[in-house]
Amino acid sequence: MARLTARFWIDAYLARLRVHDIPAFIVAHGDDTAGSILVKVNKLDGQATVYHRSYNLMEDTREWSILEQGDDVEVDASVNRQRGFDPDIWVIEVEDRQGRHLLDQAGLA
């Protein structure tokens, strides 16, 4: 199966978030074609969660899983460590008090 470029997926994701009036911003611009993607969900109460795409070998699927969760400052430190390992990584920050991210919707895996 052909894979979408990182930039194409991010543009589609940001558009879907806008349809639901969920603010989101590109915090770090990675490689347009093959950069990894982190999605940080900031609940605006000092708590945050970072999701990353992983591959499920048992089901032969890609899925979003939690990389880090907790205090916003600690989550930011985790994101910065990831950026240190991979300079081509994208970071998208979603700001939603309810913690909505839409990553569980069809077409975003």
XYZ file of C-alpha atoms in Angstrom:
109
model
C 0.000 0.000 0.000
C 1.285 3.473 -0.875
C 2.010 5.764 2.053
C 1.042 9.406 2.213
C 3.771 11.963 2.680
C 4.035 13.434 6.152
C 3.116 16.894 4.886
C 0.007 15.635 3.076
C -1.191 13.774 6.199
C -0.566 16.805 8.423
C -2.427 19.165 6.098
C -5.406 16.773 6.037
C -5.273 16.334 9.832
C -5.199 20.078 10.497
C -8.130 20.560 8.103
C -10.145 17.892 9.914
C -9.409 19.534 13.273
C -10.561 22.916 11.888
C -13.884 21.363 10.838
C -14.423 20.422 14.504
C -13.201 23.838 15.767
C -10.214 22.269 17.518
C -7.165 24.576 17.457
C -3.882 23.005 16.383
C -0.470 24.313 15.401
C 2.704 23.030 13.800
C 5.316 23.373 16.539
C 8.163 21.684 14.663
C 8.379 21.248 10.899
C 9.918 17.915 9.977
C 10.783 16.262 6.695
C 7.958 16.818 4.196
C 8.062 13.333 2.752
C 9.003 10.863 5.452
C 9.206 12.686 8.772
C 7.801 11.030 11.881
C 4.874 12.767 13.547
C 4.140 13.512 17.197
C 0.762 14.908 18.215
C 0.716 16.689 21.565
C -2.726 17.236 23.064
C -2.647 20.138 25.528
C -5.741 20.158 27.771
C -4.934 23.729 28.882
C -4.989 22.691 32.544
C -1.305 21.851 32.904
C -1.797 18.303 31.588
C -0.839 16.958 28.170
C -0.479 13.740 26.192
C 1.829 12.996 23.276
C 0.845 10.408 20.675
C 3.074 8.730 18.119
C 2.344 6.297 15.327
C 3.419 2.749 15.928
C 3.135 -0.449 13.959
C 1.084 -3.344 15.367
C 2.777 -6.503 14.082
C -0.005 -8.806 15.251
C -2.695 -6.973 13.281
C -0.449 -5.560 10.512
C -1.778 -2.060 11.167
C -0.473 1.362 12.117
C -2.022 2.957 15.173
C -1.590 5.943 17.430
C -0.344 5.193 20.925
C 0.614 7.296 23.922
C 4.295 8.175 24.101
C 4.097 10.386 27.204
C 1.310 11.657 29.439
C 1.244 13.952 32.454
C 2.449 17.390 33.426
C 2.785 19.705 30.427
C 6.386 20.626 31.277
C 7.417 16.962 31.493
C 5.630 16.173 28.246
C 7.441 19.055 26.521
C 10.750 17.676 27.823
C 9.882 14.288 26.304
C 9.037 15.915 22.967
C 12.350 17.808 23.027
C 14.225 14.553 23.686
C 12.501 12.963 20.690
C 13.437 15.950 18.538
C 17.045 15.497 19.686
C 16.989 11.890 18.414
C 15.196 12.717 15.157
C 15.607 16.207 13.657
C 13.123 15.310 10.867
C 10.225 14.825 13.297
C 7.026 16.867 13.067
C 5.302 18.097 16.227
C 1.658 19.146 16.099
C 0.104 20.699 19.210
C -3.638 20.363 19.634
C -5.278 22.584 22.256
C -8.540 21.227 23.584
C -9.895 21.257 27.148
C -11.744 17.990 26.467
C -8.613 16.307 25.138
C -10.075 15.692 21.667
C -7.536 14.770 19.012
C -9.532 12.817 16.399
C -6.669 10.326 15.942
C -9.111 7.505 16.604
C -11.232 8.422 13.584
C -11.153 6.468 10.338
C -8.513 7.597 7.867
C -6.075 9.044 10.393
C -4.153 5.882 11.304
